[in-house]
mmCIF file of N, CA and C in Angstrom:
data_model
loop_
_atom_site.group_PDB
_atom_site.id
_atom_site.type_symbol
_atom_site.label_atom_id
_atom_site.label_comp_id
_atom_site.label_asym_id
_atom_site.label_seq_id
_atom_site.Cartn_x
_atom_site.Cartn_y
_atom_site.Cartn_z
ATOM 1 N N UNK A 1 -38.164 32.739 -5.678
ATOM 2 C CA UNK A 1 -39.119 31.671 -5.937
ATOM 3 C C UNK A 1 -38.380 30.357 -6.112
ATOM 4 N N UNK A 2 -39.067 29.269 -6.016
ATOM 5 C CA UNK A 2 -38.580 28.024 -5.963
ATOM 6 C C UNK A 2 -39.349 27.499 -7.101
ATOM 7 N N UNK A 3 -38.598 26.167 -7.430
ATOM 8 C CA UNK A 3 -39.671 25.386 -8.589
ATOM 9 C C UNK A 3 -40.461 24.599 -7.798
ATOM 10 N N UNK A 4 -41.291 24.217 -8.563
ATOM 11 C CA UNK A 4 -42.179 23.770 -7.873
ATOM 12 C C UNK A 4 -43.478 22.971 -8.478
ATOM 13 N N UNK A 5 -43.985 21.726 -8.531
ATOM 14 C CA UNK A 5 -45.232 20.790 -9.356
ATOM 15 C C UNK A 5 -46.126 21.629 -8.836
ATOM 16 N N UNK A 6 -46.705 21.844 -10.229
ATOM 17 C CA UNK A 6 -48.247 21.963 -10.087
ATOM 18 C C UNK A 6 -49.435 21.191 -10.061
ATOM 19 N N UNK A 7 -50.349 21.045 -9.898
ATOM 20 C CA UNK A 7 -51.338 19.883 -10.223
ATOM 21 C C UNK A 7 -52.533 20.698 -10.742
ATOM 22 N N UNK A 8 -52.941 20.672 -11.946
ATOM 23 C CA UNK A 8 -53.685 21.263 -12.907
ATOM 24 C C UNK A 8 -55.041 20.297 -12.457
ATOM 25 N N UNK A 9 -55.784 20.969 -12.910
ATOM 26 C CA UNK A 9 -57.523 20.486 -12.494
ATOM 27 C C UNK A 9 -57.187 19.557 -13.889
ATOM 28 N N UNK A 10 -58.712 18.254 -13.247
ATOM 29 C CA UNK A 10 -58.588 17.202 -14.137
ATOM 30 C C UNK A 10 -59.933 16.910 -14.327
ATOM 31 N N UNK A 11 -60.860 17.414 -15.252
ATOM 32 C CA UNK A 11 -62.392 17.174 -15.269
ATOM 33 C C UNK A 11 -62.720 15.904 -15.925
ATOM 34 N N UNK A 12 -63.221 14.584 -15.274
ATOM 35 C CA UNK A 12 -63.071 13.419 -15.174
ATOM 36 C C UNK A 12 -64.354 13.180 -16.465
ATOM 37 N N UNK A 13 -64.330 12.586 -17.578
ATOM 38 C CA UNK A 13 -66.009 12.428 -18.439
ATOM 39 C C UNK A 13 -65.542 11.116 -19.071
ATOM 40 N N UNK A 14 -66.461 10.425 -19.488
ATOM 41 C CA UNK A 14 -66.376 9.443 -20.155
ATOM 42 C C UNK A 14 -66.034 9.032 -21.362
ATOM 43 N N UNK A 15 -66.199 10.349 -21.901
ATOM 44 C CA UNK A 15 -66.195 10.589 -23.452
ATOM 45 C C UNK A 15 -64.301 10.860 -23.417
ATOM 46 N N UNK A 16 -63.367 11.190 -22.405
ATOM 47 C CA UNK A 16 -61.872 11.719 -22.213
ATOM 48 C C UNK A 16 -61.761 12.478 -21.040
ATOM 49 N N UNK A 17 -60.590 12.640 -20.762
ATOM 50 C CA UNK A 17 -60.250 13.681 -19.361
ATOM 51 C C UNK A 17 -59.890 15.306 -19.918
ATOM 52 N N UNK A 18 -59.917 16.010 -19.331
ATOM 53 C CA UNK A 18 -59.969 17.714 -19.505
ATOM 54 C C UNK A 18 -58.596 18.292 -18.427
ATOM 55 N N UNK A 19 -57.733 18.584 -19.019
ATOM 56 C CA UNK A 19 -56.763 19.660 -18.305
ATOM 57 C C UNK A 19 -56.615 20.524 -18.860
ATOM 58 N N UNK A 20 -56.678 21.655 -17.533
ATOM 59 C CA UNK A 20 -56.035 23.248 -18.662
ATOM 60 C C UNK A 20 -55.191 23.640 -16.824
ATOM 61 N N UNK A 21 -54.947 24.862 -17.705
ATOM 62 C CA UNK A 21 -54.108 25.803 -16.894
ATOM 63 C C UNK A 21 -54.325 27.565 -17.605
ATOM 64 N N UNK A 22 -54.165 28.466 -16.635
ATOM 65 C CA UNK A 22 -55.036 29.843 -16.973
ATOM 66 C C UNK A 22 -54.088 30.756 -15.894
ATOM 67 N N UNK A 23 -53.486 31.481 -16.478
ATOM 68 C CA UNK A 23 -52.103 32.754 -15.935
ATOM 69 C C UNK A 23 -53.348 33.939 -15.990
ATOM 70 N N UNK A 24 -53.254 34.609 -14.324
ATOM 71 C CA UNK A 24 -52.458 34.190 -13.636
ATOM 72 C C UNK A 24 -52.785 33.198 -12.579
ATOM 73 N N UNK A 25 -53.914 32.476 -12.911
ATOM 74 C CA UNK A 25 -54.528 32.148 -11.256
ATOM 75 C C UNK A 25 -54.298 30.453 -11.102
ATOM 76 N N UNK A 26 -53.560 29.825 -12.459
ATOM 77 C CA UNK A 26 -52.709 28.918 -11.620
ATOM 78 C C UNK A 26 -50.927 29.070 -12.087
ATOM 79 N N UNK A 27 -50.923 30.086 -12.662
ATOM 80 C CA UNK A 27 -49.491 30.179 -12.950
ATOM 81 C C UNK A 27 -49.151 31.958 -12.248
ATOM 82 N N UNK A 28 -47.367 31.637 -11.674
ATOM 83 C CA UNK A 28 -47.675 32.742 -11.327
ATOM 84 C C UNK A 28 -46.965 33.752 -12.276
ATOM 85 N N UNK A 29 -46.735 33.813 -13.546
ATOM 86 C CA UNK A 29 -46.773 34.893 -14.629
ATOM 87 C C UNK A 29 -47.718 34.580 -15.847
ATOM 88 N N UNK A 30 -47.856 35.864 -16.299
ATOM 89 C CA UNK A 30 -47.955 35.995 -17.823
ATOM 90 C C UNK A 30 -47.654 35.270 -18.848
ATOM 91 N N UNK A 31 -48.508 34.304 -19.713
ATOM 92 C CA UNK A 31 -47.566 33.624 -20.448
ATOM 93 C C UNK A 31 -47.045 34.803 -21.924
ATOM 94 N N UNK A 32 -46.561 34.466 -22.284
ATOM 95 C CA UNK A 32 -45.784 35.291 -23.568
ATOM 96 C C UNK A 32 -45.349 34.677 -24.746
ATOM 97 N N UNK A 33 -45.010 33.340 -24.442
ATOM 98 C CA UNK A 33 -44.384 32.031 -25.276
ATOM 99 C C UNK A 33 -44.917 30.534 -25.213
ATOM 100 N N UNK A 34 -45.059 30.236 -26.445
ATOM 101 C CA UNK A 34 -45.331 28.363 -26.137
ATOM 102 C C UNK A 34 -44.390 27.691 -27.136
ATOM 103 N N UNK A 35 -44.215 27.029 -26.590
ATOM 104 C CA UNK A 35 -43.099 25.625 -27.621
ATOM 105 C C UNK A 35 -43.397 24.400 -27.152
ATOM 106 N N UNK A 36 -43.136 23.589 -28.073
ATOM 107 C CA UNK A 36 -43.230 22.015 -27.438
ATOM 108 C C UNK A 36 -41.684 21.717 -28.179
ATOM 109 N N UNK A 37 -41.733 20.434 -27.425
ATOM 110 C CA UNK A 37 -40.267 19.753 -27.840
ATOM 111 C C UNK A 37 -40.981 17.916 -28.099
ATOM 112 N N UNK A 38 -40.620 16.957 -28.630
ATOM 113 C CA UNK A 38 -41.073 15.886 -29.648
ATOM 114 C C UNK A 38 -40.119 15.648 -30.546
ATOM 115 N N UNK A 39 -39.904 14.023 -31.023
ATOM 116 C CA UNK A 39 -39.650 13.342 -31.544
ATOM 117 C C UNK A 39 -38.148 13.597 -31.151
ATOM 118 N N UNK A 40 -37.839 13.295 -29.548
ATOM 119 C CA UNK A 40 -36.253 13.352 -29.199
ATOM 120 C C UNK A 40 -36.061 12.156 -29.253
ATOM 121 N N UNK A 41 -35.119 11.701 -30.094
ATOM 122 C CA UNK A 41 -34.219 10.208 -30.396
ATOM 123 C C UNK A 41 -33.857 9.594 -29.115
ATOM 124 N N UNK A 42 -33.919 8.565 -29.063
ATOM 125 C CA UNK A 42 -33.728 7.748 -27.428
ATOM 126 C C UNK A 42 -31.869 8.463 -27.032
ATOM 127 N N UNK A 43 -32.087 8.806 -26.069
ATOM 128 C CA UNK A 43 -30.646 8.753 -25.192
ATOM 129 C C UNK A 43 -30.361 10.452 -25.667
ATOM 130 N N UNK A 44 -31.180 11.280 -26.245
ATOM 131 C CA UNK A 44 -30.413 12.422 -26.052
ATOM 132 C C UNK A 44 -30.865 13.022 -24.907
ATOM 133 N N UNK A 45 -30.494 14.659 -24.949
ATOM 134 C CA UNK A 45 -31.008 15.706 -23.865
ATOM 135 C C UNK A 45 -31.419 16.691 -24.434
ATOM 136 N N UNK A 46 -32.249 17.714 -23.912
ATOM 137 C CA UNK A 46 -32.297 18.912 -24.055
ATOM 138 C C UNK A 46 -32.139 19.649 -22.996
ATOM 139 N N UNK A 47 -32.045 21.087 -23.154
ATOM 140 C CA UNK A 47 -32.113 22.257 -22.466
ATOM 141 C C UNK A 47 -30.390 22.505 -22.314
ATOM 142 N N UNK A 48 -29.968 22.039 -20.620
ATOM 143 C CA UNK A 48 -28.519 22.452 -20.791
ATOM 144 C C UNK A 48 -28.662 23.853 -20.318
ATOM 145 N N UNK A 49 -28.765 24.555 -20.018
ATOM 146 C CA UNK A 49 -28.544 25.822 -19.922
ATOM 147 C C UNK A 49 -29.832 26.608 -19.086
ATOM 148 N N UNK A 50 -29.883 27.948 -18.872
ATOM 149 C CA UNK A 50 -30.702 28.859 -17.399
ATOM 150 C C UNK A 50 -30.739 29.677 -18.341
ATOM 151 N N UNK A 51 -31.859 30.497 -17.688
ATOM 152 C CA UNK A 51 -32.304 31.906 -17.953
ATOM 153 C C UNK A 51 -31.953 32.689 -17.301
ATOM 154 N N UNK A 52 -31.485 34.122 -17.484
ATOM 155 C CA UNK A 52 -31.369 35.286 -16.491
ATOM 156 C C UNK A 52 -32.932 35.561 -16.521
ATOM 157 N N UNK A 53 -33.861 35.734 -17.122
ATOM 158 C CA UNK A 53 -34.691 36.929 -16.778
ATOM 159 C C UNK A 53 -36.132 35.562 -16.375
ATOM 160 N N UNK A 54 -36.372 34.876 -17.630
ATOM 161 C CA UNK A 54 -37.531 33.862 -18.020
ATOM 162 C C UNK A 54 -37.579 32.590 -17.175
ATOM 163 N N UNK A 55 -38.552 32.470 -16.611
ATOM 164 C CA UNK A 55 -39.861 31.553 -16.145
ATOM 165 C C UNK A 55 -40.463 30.437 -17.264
ATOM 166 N N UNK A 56 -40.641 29.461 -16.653
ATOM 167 C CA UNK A 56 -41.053 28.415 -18.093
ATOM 168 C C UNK A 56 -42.194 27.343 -17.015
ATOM 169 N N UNK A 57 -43.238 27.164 -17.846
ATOM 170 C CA UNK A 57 -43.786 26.149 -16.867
ATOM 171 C C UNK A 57 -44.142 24.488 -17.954
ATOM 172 N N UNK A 58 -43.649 23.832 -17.357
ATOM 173 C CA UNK A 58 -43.344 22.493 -18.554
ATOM 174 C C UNK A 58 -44.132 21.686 -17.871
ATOM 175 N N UNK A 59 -45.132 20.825 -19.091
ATOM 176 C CA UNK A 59 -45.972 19.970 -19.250
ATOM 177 C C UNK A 59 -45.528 18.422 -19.629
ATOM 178 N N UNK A 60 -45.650 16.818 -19.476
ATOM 179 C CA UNK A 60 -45.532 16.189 -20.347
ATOM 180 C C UNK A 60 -47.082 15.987 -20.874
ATOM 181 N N UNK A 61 -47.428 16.256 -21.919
ATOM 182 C CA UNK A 61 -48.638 16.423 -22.734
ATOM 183 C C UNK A 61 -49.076 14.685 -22.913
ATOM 184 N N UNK A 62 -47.787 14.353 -23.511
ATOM 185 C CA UNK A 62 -48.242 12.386 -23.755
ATOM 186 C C UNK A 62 -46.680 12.260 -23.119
ATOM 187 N N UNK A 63 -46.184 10.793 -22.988
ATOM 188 C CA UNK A 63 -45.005 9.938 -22.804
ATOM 189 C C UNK A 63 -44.688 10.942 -21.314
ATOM 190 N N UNK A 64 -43.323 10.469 -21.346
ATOM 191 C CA UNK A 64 -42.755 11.146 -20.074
ATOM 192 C C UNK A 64 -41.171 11.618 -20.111
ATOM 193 N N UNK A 65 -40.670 12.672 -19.346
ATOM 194 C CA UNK A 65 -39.423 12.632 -19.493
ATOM 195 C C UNK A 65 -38.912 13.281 -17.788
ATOM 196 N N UNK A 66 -37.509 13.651 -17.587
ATOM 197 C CA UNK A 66 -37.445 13.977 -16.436
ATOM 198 C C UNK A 66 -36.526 15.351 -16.439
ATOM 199 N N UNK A 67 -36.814 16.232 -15.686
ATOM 200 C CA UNK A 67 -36.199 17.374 -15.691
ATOM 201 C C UNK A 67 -35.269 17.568 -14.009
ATOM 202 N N UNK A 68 -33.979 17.628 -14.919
ATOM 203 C CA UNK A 68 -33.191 18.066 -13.737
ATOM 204 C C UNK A 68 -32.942 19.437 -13.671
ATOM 205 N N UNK A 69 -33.048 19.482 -12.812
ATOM 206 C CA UNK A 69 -32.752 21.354 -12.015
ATOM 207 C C UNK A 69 -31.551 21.337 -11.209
ATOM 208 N N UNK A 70 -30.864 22.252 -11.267
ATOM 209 C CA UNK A 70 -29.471 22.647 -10.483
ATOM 210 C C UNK A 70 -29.685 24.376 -10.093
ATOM 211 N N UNK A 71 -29.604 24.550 -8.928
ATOM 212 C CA UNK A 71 -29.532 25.722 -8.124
ATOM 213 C C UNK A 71 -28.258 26.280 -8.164
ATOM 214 N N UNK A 72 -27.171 25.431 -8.868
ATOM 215 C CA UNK A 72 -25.504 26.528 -8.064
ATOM 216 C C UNK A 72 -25.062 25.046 -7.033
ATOM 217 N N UNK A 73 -25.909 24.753 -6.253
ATOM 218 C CA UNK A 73 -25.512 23.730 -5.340
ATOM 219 C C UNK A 73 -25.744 22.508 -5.471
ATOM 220 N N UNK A 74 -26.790 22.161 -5.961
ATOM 221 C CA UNK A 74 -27.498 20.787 -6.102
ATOM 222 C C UNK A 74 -28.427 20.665 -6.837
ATOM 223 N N UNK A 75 -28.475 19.631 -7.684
ATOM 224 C CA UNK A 75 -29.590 18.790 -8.447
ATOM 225 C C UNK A 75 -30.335 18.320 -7.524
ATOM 226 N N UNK A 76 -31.814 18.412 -8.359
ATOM 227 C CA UNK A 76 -33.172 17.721 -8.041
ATOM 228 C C UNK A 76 -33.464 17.280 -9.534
ATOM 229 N N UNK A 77 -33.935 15.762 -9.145
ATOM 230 C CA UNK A 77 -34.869 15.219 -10.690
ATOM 231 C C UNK A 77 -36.554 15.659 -10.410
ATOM 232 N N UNK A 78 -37.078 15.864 -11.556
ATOM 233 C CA UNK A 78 -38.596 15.494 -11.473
ATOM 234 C C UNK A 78 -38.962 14.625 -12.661
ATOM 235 N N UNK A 79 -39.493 13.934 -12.265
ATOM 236 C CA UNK A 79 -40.389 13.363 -13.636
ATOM 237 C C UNK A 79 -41.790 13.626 -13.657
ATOM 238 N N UNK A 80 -41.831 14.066 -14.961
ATOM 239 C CA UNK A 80 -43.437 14.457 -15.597
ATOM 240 C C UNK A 80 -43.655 12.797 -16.431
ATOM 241 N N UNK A 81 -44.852 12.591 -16.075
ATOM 242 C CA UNK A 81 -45.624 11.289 -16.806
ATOM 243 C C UNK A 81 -46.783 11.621 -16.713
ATOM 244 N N UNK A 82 -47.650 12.665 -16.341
ATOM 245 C CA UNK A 82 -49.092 13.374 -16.203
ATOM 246 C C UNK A 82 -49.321 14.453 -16.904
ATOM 247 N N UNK A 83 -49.962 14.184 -17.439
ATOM 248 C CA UNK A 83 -50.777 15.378 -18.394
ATOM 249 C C UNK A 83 -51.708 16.927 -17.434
ATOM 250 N N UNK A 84 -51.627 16.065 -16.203
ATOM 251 C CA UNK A 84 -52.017 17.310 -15.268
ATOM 252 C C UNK A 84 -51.374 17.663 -14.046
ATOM 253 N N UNK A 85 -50.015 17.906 -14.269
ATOM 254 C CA UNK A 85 -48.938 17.707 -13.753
ATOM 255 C C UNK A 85 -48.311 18.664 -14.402
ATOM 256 N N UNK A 86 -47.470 19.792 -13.904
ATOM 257 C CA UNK A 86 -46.340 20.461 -14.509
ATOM 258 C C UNK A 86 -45.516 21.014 -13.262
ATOM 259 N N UNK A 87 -44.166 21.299 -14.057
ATOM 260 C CA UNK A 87 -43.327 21.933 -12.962
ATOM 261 C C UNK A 87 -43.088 23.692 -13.521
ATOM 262 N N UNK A 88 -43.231 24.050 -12.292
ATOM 263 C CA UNK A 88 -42.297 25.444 -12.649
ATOM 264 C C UNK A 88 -41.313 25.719 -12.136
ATOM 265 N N UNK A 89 -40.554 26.577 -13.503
ATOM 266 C CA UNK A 89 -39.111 26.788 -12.975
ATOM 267 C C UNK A 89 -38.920 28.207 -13.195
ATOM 268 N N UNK A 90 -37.987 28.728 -12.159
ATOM 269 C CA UNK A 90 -38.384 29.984 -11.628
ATOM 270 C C UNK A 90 -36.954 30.554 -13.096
ATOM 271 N N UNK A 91 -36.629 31.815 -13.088
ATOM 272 C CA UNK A 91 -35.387 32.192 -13.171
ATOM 273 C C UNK A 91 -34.285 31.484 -12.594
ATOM 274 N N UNK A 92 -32.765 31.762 -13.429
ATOM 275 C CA UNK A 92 -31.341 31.401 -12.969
ATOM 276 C C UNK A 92 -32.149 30.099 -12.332
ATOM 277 N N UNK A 93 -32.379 28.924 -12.721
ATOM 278 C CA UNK A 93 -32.493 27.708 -12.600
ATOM 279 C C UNK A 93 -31.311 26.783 -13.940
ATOM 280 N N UNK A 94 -30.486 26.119 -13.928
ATOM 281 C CA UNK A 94 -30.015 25.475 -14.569
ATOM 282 C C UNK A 94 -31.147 23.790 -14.778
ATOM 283 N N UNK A 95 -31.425 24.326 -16.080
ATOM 284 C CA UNK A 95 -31.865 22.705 -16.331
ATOM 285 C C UNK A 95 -31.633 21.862 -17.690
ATOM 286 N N UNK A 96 -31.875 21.060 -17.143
ATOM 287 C CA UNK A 96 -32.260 19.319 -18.416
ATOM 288 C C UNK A 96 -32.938 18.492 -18.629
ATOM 289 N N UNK A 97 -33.578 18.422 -19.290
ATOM 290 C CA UNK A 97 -34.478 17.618 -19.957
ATOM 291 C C UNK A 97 -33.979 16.226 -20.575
ATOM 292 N N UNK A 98 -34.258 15.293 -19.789
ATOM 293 C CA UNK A 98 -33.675 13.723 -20.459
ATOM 294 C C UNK A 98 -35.022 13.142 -20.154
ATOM 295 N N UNK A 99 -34.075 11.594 -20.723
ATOM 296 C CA UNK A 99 -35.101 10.389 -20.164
ATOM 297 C C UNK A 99 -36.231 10.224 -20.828
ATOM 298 N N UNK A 100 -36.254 10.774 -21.954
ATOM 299 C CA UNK A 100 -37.353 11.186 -23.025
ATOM 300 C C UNK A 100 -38.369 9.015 -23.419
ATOM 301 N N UNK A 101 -39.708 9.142 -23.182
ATOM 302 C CA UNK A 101 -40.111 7.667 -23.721
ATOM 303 C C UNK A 101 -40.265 8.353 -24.945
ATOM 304 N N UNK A 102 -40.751 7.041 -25.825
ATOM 305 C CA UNK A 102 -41.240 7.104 -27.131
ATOM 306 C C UNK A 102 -42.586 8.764 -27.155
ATOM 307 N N UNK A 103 -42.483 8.936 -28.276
ATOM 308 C CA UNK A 103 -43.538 9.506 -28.474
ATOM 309 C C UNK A 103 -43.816 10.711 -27.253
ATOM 310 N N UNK A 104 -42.679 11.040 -26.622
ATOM 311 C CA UNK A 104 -42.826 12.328 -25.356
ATOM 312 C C UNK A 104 -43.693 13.726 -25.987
ATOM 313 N N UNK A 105 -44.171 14.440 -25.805
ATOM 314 C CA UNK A 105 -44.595 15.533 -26.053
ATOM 315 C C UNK A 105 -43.648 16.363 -24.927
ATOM 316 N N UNK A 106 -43.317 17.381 -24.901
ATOM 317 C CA UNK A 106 -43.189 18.582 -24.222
ATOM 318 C C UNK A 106 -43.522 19.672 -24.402
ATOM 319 N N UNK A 107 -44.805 20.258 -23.074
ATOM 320 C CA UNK A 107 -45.208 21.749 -23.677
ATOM 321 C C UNK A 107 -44.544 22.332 -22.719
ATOM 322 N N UNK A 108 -43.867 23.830 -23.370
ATOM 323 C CA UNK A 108 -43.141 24.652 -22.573
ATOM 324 C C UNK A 108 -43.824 26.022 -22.792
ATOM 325 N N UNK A 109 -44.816 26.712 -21.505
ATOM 326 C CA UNK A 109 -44.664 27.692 -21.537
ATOM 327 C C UNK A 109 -44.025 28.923 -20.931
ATOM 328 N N UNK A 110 -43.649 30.209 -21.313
ATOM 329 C CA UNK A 110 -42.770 31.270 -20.712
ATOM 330 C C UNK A 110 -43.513 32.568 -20.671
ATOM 331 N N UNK A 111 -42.459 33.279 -19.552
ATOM 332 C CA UNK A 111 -43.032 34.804 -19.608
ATOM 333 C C UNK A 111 -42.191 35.737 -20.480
ATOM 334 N N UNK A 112 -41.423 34.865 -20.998
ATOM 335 C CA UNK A 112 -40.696 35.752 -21.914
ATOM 336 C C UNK A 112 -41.223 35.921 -23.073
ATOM 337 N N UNK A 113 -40.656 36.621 -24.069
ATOM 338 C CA UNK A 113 -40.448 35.944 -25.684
ATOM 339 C C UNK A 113 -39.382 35.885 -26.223
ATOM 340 N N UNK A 114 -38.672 35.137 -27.305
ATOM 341 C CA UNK A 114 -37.324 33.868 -27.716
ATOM 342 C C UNK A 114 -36.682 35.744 -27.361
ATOM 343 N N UNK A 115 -35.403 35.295 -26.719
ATOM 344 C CA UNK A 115 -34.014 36.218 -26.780
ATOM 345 C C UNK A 115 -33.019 35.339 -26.250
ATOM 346 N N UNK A 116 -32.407 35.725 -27.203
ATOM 347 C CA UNK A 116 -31.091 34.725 -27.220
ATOM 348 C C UNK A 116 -29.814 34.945 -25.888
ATOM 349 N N UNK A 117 -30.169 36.368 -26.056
ATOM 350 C CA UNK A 117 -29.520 36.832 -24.860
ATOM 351 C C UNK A 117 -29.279 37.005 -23.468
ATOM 352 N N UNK A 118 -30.791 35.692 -23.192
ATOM 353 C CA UNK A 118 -31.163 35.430 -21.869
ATOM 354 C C UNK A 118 -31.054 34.186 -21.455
ATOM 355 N N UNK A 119 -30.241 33.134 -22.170
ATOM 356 C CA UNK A 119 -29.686 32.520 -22.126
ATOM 357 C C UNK A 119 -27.946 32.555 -21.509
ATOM 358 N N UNK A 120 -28.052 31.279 -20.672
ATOM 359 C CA UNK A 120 -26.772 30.876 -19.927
ATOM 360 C C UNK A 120 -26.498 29.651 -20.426
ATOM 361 N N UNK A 121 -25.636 29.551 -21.555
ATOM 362 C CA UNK A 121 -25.624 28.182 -22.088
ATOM 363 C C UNK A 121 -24.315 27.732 -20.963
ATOM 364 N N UNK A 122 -23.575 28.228 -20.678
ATOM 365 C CA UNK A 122 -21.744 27.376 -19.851
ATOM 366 C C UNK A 122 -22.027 27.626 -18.424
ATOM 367 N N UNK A 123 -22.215 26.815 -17.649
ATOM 368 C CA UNK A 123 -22.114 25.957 -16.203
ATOM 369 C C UNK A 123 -21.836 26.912 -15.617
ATOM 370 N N UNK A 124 -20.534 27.113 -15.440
ATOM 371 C CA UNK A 124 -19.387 28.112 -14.839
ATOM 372 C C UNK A 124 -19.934 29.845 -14.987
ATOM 373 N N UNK A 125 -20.491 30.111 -16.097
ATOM 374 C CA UNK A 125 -21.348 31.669 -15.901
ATOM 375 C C UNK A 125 -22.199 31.209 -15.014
ATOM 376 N N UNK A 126 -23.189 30.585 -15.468
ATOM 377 C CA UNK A 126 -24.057 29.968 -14.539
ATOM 378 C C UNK A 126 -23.972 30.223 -12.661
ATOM 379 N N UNK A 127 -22.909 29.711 -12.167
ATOM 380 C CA UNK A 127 -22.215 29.701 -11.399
ATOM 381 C C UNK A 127 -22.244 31.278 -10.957
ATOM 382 N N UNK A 128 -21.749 31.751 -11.809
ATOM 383 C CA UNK A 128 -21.637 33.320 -11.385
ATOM 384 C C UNK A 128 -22.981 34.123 -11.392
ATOM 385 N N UNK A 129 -23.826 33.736 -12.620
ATOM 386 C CA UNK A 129 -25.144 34.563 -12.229
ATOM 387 C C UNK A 129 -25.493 34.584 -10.807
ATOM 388 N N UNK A 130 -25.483 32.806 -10.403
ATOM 389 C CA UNK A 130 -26.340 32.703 -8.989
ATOM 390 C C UNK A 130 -25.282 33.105 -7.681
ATOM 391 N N UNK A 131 -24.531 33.574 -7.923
ATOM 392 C CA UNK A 131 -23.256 33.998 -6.876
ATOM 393 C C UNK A 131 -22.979 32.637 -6.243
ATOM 394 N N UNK A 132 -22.506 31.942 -6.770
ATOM 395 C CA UNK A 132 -21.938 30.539 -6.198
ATOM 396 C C UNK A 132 -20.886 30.611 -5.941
#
């Protein structure tokens, strides 16, 4: 699988706008996990590191930030600034989360649940999961 934007339905009313999302029929797993990430201090990062097993599909809820992805070979940026807008990222994806505005929300959901052990925090394993 590849990553890939989604574009979540957007039910237009006067009173506010309406987005959702519903596994499996616009995601293609199970969710299992939710987290958000908020109140990141200007100029840091998050993430850094891949999954062996877990799938994550990331929202910017309010503000915006940009997620870089690395395959083994090459970076791609995306930026989320839409609330009906998300990317998914498949397995053995290396990513990062920067570029954070004021007030960013990030919703992250997964098919996993938290194991520490499915984590690739160093580049160079990294490297080796994806046979680079």
């Amino acid at each position: 699988m590849e990553p890939k934007i989604i574009e979540l339905p957007k039910i237009h009313d006067l009173r506010g706008n309406l987005s959702f999302f519903e596994s499996p029929s616009q995601l293609p797993f199970k969710i299992k996990r939710t987290y958000w990430i908020y109140d990141v201090p200007g100029g840091e990062i998050r993430g850094s590191h891949a999954f062996k097993e877990q799938q994550e599909f990331i929202i910017a809820l309010s503000g915006s930030f940009d997620i870089v992805l690395h395959d083994g070979f090459k970076e791609i940026k995306y930026s989320l600034n839409r609330s009906y807008y998300g990317l998914f990222i498949p397995k053995r994806y290396w990513r990062r989360l920067e570029n954070f505005s004021t007030n960013a929300l990030a919703l992250i959901v997964s098919d996993k649940n938290f194991d520490e052990n499915d984590y690739v925090r160093n580049f160079e394993e990294f490297k080796i999961l994806r046979n680079v």
